[in-house]
Amino acid sequence: MIETVSPTYWRKCTSCKKPIAFSKVYWVCSVSTCNRQRTGLIFCSVDCFDAHVPVLNHRDAGAFERRSPTQVEFEAAKKSAEAKEVSYKSASVQVKPAPAPAKPVALVVPAVEEEVLVVVSKMKDYIRQRAGMNTSDAVSYAISRYIRRWCDRAIQNAQAAGRQTVMDRDVR
């Protein structure tokens, strides 16, 4: 029988590594790159947040107060995430061969639809050099949507011309 040990705290502070208890106040950075799900920087106090600001070279950052989940909420979310992981793994094992298309067709893969198609740092540098402005992270997703549309049109133009290669003249 496998015993599961309940955690005694929610998460640890990014700065000082002290545990943040369940149902307690913590702070998050207002800068979008710090509060993404993958990055998830959290701080046990405003002092820990203040120590983080010069390290990451923020120009204008603030701390938002949040409350950690209760232990029951945390364990329920953890079980839900584990269930999704199990269903994802079981679904990925069942591989069905796709029928071959009669003629070339532009295939859309859902995972690719969410990927960023631009070099974000170069895009941000360009905007900063041209206008002296900062760039939101959401801009890279919006620009990627435009690039996908242009690519889809270019694919259609190449197919209409009977080619297997997309060329510069197909991008209109």
XYZ file of N, CA and C in Angstrom:
516
model
N 0.831 -1.182 0.000
C 0.000 0.000 0.000
C 0.878 1.248 0.000
N 0.571 2.175 -0.885
C 1.355 3.406 -0.996
C 0.753 4.464 -0.095
N 1.586 5.018 0.762
C 1.127 6.087 1.647
C 1.430 7.431 1.003
N 0.467 8.315 1.016
C 0.705 9.659 0.506
C 0.886 10.594 1.683
N 1.900 11.381 1.625
C 2.201 12.323 2.692
C 1.647 13.687 2.292
N 0.823 14.252 3.145
C 0.265 15.571 2.871
C 1.324 16.628 3.128
N 1.466 17.588 2.224
C 2.461 18.635 2.446
C 2.046 19.525 3.617
N 3.047 20.083 4.294
C 2.774 20.954 5.440
C 2.709 22.422 5.039
N 3.061 22.720 3.799
C 2.994 24.088 3.299
C 2.624 24.049 1.829
N 2.211 25.219 1.295
C 1.773 25.297 -0.097
C 2.969 25.301 -1.040
N 3.797 26.354 -0.983
C 5.006 26.470 -1.811
C 6.049 27.247 -1.035
N 7.251 27.364 -1.597
C 8.320 28.134 -0.950
C 8.505 29.465 -1.663
N 8.918 30.452 -0.897
C 9.205 31.784 -1.430
C 10.345 31.682 -2.439
N 10.213 32.364 -3.541
C 11.235 32.331 -4.583
C 12.527 32.970 -4.100
N 12.425 33.967 -3.261
C 13.593 34.725 -2.833
C 14.308 34.098 -1.632
N 13.600 33.916 -0.521
C 14.244 33.451 0.718
C 14.063 31.964 0.983
N 13.221 31.301 0.206
C 12.946 29.860 0.305
C 12.210 29.455 1.578
N 11.605 30.403 2.274
C 10.789 30.052 3.435
C 9.463 29.487 2.935
N 8.897 28.518 3.667
C 7.615 27.949 3.233
C 6.474 28.952 3.393
N 5.554 28.926 2.429
C 4.334 29.731 2.493
C 3.206 28.762 2.830
N 2.588 28.973 3.977
C 1.564 28.058 4.479
C 0.292 28.145 3.641
N -0.600 27.193 3.864
C -1.903 27.203 3.219
C -2.737 28.353 3.785
N -3.566 28.950 2.947
C -4.482 30.049 3.322
C -3.760 31.257 3.897
N -2.580 31.548 3.393
C -1.807 32.702 3.859
C -1.575 33.668 2.709
N -1.289 34.910 3.057
C -1.039 35.959 2.066
C 0.367 35.784 1.501
N 0.487 35.969 0.188
C 1.781 35.997 -0.487
C 1.703 37.064 -1.575
N 2.814 37.363 -2.242
C 2.841 38.407 -3.260
C 3.395 37.853 -4.561
N 2.884 38.403 -5.668
C 3.385 38.066 -7.003
C 3.809 39.349 -7.694
N 4.731 39.229 -8.607
C 5.255 40.371 -9.358
C 4.254 40.777 -10.441
N 4.152 42.066 -10.701
C 3.228 42.557 -11.722
C 3.768 42.377 -13.140
N 5.044 42.076 -13.273
C 5.648 41.897 -14.597
C 5.227 40.534 -15.144
N 4.721 40.516 -16.366
C 4.123 39.303 -16.934
C 5.093 38.133 -17.020
N 6.368 38.386 -17.257
C 7.318 37.274 -17.365
C 7.579 36.609 -16.016
N 7.263 37.283 -14.941
C 7.466 36.706 -13.612
C 6.256 35.934 -13.110
N 5.058 36.275 -13.589
C 3.873 35.623 -13.035
C 3.227 34.640 -14.002
N 3.970 34.160 -14.964
C 3.467 33.104 -15.844
C 3.372 31.800 -15.060
N 2.581 30.882 -15.563
C 2.413 29.602 -14.881
C 3.743 28.854 -14.816
N 4.502 28.883 -15.881
C 5.768 28.161 -15.910
C 6.797 28.790 -14.973
N 6.853 30.117 -14.932
C 7.820 30.807 -14.084
C 7.330 30.802 -12.646
N 6.144 31.334 -12.421
C 5.472 31.270 -11.125
C 6.243 31.802 -9.944
N 6.845 32.976 -10.068
C 7.571 33.546 -8.947
C 6.588 34.038 -7.889
N 6.809 33.614 -6.651
C 5.967 34.046 -5.535
C 6.867 34.471 -4.385
N 6.354 35.372 -3.536
C 7.166 35.937 -2.464
C 6.385 35.950 -1.164
N 7.055 35.621 -0.063
C 6.393 35.551 1.234
C 6.186 36.932 1.848
N 6.946 37.916 1.392
C 6.812 39.268 1.941
C 7.166 40.286 0.863
N 6.823 41.531 1.132
C 7.161 42.606 0.201
C 8.677 42.796 0.156
N 9.356 42.537 1.271
C 10.818 42.647 1.296
C 11.461 41.643 0.332
N 10.935 40.424 0.297
C 11.458 39.427 -0.651
C 11.175 39.857 -2.084
N 9.992 40.437 -2.316
C 9.675 40.962 -3.648
C 10.654 42.066 -4.019
N 10.900 43.000 -3.084
C 11.822 44.112 -3.356
C 13.227 43.616 -3.681
N 13.649 42.517 -3.057
C 14.968 41.951 -3.351
C 15.019 41.381 -4.762
N 13.893 40.967 -5.281
C 13.812 40.351 -6.609
C 13.856 41.394 -7.731
N 13.338 42.585 -7.497
C 13.191 43.602 -8.546
C 14.530 43.977 -9.192
N 15.568 44.345 -8.441
C 16.830 44.717 -9.114
C 17.527 43.534 -9.770
N 17.309 42.326 -9.265
C 17.946 41.144 -9.849
C 17.449 40.923 -11.270
N 16.152 41.098 -11.498
C 15.581 40.890 -12.824
C 15.478 42.183 -13.631
N 16.012 43.252 -13.102
C 16.132 44.513 -13.840
C 14.787 45.092 -14.272
N 13.799 44.997 -13.410
C 12.494 45.558 -13.730
C 12.555 47.078 -13.662
N 11.925 47.728 -14.622
C 11.866 49.190 -14.603
C 10.749 49.680 -13.698
N 9.585 49.074 -13.882
C 8.410 49.532 -13.144
C 7.611 48.298 -12.745
N 7.851 47.825 -11.528
C 7.182 46.606 -11.083
C 6.443 46.868 -9.775
N 5.394 46.136 -9.587
C 4.631 46.211 -8.349
C 4.344 44.812 -7.854
N 3.913 44.731 -6.598
C 3.587 43.439 -6.012
C 2.086 43.359 -5.794
N 1.484 42.269 -6.255
C 0.064 42.029 -6.045
C -0.104 41.043 -4.903
N -0.995 41.369 -3.992
C -1.260 40.488 -2.863
C -2.225 39.381 -3.295
N -1.889 38.145 -2.925
C -2.735 36.996 -3.213
C -2.864 36.148 -1.946
N -3.748 35.173 -1.961
C -3.910 34.250 -0.833
C -3.708 32.837 -1.363
N -2.881 32.066 -0.666
C -2.616 30.692 -1.074
C -3.863 29.840 -0.855
N -3.985 28.720 -1.584
C -5.173 27.878 -1.444
C -5.177 27.149 -0.099
N -6.329 26.671 0.285
C -6.395 25.822 1.470
C -5.781 24.480 1.118
N -5.491 23.687 2.132
C -4.881 22.384 1.870
C -5.834 21.492 1.078
N -7.124 21.585 1.367
C -8.123 20.783 0.651
C -8.161 21.194 -0.825
N -8.156 22.508 -1.106
C -8.167 23.000 -2.491
C -6.905 22.556 -3.227
N -5.772 22.639 -2.535
C -4.491 22.269 -3.138
C -4.478 20.794 -3.519
N -4.927 19.930 -2.609
C -4.929 18.490 -2.881
C -5.926 18.136 -3.976
N -7.064 18.837 -4.023
C -8.047 18.586 -5.082
C -7.476 18.987 -6.446
N -6.793 20.125 -6.494
C -6.172 20.571 -7.751
C -5.076 19.603 -8.173
N -4.331 19.094 -7.218
C -3.255 18.145 -7.511
C -3.830 16.844 -8.085
N -4.913 16.343 -7.489
C -5.548 15.123 -7.991
C -6.114 15.344 -9.385
N -6.690 16.507 -9.612
C -7.243 16.827 -10.931
C -6.133 16.856 -11.979
N -4.991 17.452 -11.633
C -3.861 17.511 -12.564
C -3.317 16.115 -12.843
N -3.258 15.275 -11.807
C -2.782 13.901 -12.000
C -3.740 13.117 -12.890
N -5.042 13.336 -12.717
C -6.031 12.644 -13.545
C -5.898 13.065 -15.003
N -5.671 14.353 -15.242
C -5.477 14.820 -16.611
C -4.222 14.204 -17.213
N -3.157 14.102 -16.414
C -1.899 13.516 -16.882
C -2.109 12.053 -17.259
N -2.828 11.311 -16.438
C -3.092 9.898 -16.715
C -3.925 9.759 -17.982
N -4.978 10.584 -18.124
C -5.820 10.483 -19.321
C -5.041 10.893 -20.563
N -4.126 11.856 -20.433
C -3.299 12.264 -21.571
C -2.386 11.117 -21.983
N -1.754 10.476 -20.991
C -0.848 9.368 -21.304
C -1.598 8.209 -21.939
N -2.771 7.868 -21.427
C -3.522 6.751 -22.002
C -4.028 7.097 -23.399
N -4.361 8.355 -23.629
C -4.829 8.763 -24.954
C -3.681 8.768 -25.957
N -2.473 9.100 -25.507
C -1.350 9.173 -26.430
C -0.849 7.792 -26.826
N -1.205 6.742 -26.088
C -0.775 5.395 -26.426
C -1.561 4.856 -27.615
N -2.807 5.258 -27.727
C -3.653 4.775 -28.809
C -3.373 5.569 -30.082
N -2.561 4.992 -30.951
C -2.186 5.655 -32.188
C -2.963 5.034 -33.331
N -3.687 5.865 -34.058
C -4.450 5.391 -35.204
C -3.788 5.915 -36.470
N -3.551 5.064 -37.449
C -2.939 5.553 -38.683
C -3.914 6.460 -39.427
N -3.386 7.557 -39.927
C -4.214 8.506 -40.675
C -4.247 8.095 -42.143
N -5.402 8.219 -42.783
C -5.462 7.878 -44.203
C -4.676 8.897 -45.019
N -4.044 8.414 -46.086
C -3.249 9.297 -46.931
C -4.184 10.186 -47.744
N -3.930 11.482 -47.803
C -4.785 12.367 -48.586
C -4.572 12.146 -50.084
N -5.611 12.369 -50.861
C -5.556 12.166 -52.303
C -4.665 13.215 -52.969
N -4.719 14.439 -52.478
C -3.864 15.494 -53.011
C -3.266 16.264 -51.841
N -2.209 17.014 -52.062
C -1.587 17.735 -50.961
C -2.585 18.666 -50.268
N -2.601 18.589 -48.950
C -3.508 19.408 -48.160
C -2.710 20.047 -47.033
N -3.022 21.285 -46.708
C -2.357 21.950 -45.592
C -2.889 21.347 -44.301
N -2.022 20.669 -43.555
C -2.424 20.052 -42.306
C -2.231 21.034 -41.166
N -3.187 21.105 -40.269
C -3.092 21.981 -39.107
C -2.942 21.101 -37.886
N -1.820 21.241 -37.186
C -1.561 20.485 -35.979
C -1.890 21.381 -34.791
N -2.789 20.969 -33.893
C -3.216 21.842 -32.795
C -2.076 22.380 -31.950
N -1.052 21.584 -31.654
C 0.047 22.062 -30.812
C 0.796 23.201 -31.492
N 0.914 23.155 -32.819
C 1.616 24.196 -33.555
C 0.825 25.503 -33.527
N -0.496 25.408 -33.420
C -1.338 26.609 -33.406
C -1.041 27.511 -32.218
N -0.460 26.971 -31.143
C -0.200 27.767 -29.960
C 1.247 28.241 -29.879
N 2.119 27.725 -30.710
C 3.526 28.076 -30.635
C 3.762 29.484 -31.160
N 4.776 30.133 -30.606
C 5.187 31.448 -31.069
C 6.126 31.239 -32.249
N 5.848 31.930 -33.350
C 6.617 31.731 -34.582
C 7.650 32.822 -34.826
N 7.816 33.727 -33.884
C 8.780 34.800 -34.048
C 9.823 34.706 -32.944
N 10.984 35.288 -33.196
C 12.004 35.393 -32.158
C 11.614 36.607 -31.313
N 11.078 36.333 -30.127
C 10.472 37.372 -29.297
C 11.485 38.456 -28.930
N 12.703 38.065 -28.574
C 13.698 39.057 -28.171
C 14.040 40.010 -29.323
N 14.110 39.481 -30.543
C 14.407 40.342 -31.697
C 13.234 41.268 -32.004
N 11.998 40.754 -31.873
C 10.818 41.582 -32.095
C 10.773 42.719 -31.075
N 11.021 42.394 -29.803
C 11.000 43.410 -28.750
C 12.110 44.441 -28.963
N 13.305 43.971 -29.364
C 14.404 44.901 -29.651
C 14.044 45.836 -30.798
N 13.429 45.302 -31.841
C 13.031 46.118 -32.989
C 12.064 47.220 -32.556
N 11.050 46.847 -31.790
C 10.056 47.835 -31.347
C 10.705 48.868 -30.438
N 11.583 48.429 -29.569
C 12.265 49.366 -28.663
C 13.150 50.328 -29.457
N 13.878 49.829 -30.466
C 14.759 50.683 -31.264
C 13.969 51.639 -32.151
N 12.865 51.165 -32.727
C 12.058 52.014 -33.619
C 11.281 53.079 -32.871
N 10.720 52.707 -31.697
C 9.797 53.632 -31.040
C 10.102 53.859 -29.560
N 11.083 53.158 -29.017
C 11.398 53.323 -27.600
C 10.309 52.773 -26.691
N 9.541 51.818 -27.186
C 8.412 51.290 -26.422
C 8.702 49.868 -25.941
N 8.046 49.493 -24.852
C 8.073 48.105 -24.381
C 7.029 47.315 -25.149
N 7.127 45.985 -25.079
C 6.221 45.121 -25.820
C 5.622 44.082 -24.882
N 4.313 43.958 -24.898
C 3.616 42.942 -24.111
C 3.922 41.563 -24.679
N 3.907 40.555 -23.814
C 4.146 39.182 -24.269
C 3.046 38.685 -25.195
N 1.855 39.235 -25.065
C 0.734 38.800 -25.900
C 0.936 39.176 -27.371
N 1.794 40.142 -27.645
C 2.026 40.581 -29.031
C 2.616 39.438 -29.858
N 3.497 38.648 -29.271
C 4.131 37.565 -30.031
C 3.099 36.534 -30.476
N 2.073 36.285 -29.659
C 1.018 35.347 -30.053
C 0.159 35.935 -31.172
N -0.143 37.236 -31.070
C -0.950 37.886 -32.103
C -0.206 37.904 -33.442
N 1.067 38.231 -33.414
C 1.858 38.247 -34.648
C 1.965 36.834 -35.225
N 2.082 35.841 -34.365
C 2.150 34.451 -34.832
C 0.868 34.047 -35.547
N -0.278 34.552 -35.071
C -1.541 34.259 -35.766
C -1.511 34.828 -37.186
N -0.993 36.071 -37.359
C -0.875 36.666 -38.690
C 0.072 35.838 -39.561
N 1.191 35.418 -39.015
C 2.159 34.627 -39.780
C 1.522 33.311 -40.245
N 0.741 32.685 -39.361
C 0.059 31.444 -39.755
C -0.880 31.685 -40.932
N -1.628 32.790 -40.896
C -2.547 33.105 -42.000
C -1.777 33.317 -43.298
N -0.662 34.059 -43.232
C 0.142 34.292 -44.432
C 0.693 32.966 -44.960
N 1.156 32.111 -44.053
C 1.692 30.810 -44.473
C 0.605 29.952 -45.113
N -0.591 29.951 -44.526
C -1.698 29.171 -45.093
C -2.032 29.653 -46.502
N -2.062 30.986 -46.704
C -2.328 31.526 -48.050
C -1.209 31.152 -49.021
N 0.043 31.225 -48.540
C 1.175 30.877 -49.402
C 1.121 29.395 -49.786
N 0.720 28.531 -48.861
C 0.580 27.102 -49.154
C -0.487 26.894 -50.222
N -1.610 27.583 -50.088
C -2.689 27.467 -51.073
C -2.226 27.953 -52.447
N -1.475 29.048 -52.475
C -0.970 29.574 -53.751
C -0.005 28.589 -54.407
N 0.873 27.965 -53.615
C 1.821 26.992 -54.165
C 1.067 25.765 -54.678
N 0.044 25.315 -53.934
C -0.744 24.168 -54.380
C -1.500 24.482 -55.663
N -2.042 25.699 -55.760
C -2.766 26.100 -56.968
C -1.833 26.130 -58.177
N -0.560 26.442 -57.950
C 0.419 26.464 -59.035
C 0.985 25.071 -59.309
N 0.557 24.072 -58.519
C 1.012 22.694 -58.737
C 2.402 22.422 -58.201
N 2.873 23.217 -57.245
C 4.211 23.031 -56.684
C 4.145 22.428 -55.293
N 5.232 21.758 -54.906
C 5.394 21.213 -53.565
C 6.253 22.135 -52.702
N 6.678 23.241 -53.248
C 7.552 24.186 -52.544
C 6.878 25.546 -52.462
N 6.825 26.088 -51.264
C 6.314 27.448 -51.086
C 7.454 28.406 -51.381
N 7.166 29.367 -52.252
C 8.205 30.311 -52.674
C 7.795 31.730 -52.266
N 8.740 32.649 -52.385
C 8.456 34.040 -51.978
C 7.309 34.644 -52.762
N 7.134 34.242 -54.009
C 6.049 34.797 -54.812
C 4.664 34.318 -54.353
N 4.641 33.243 -53.509
C 3.381 32.744 -52.974
C 2.886 33.575 -51.793
N 3.783 34.322 -51.184
C 3.416 35.162 -50.038
C 2.934 36.503 -50.583
N 1.630 36.708 -50.529
C 1.044 37.958 -51.068
C 0.261 38.663 -50.014
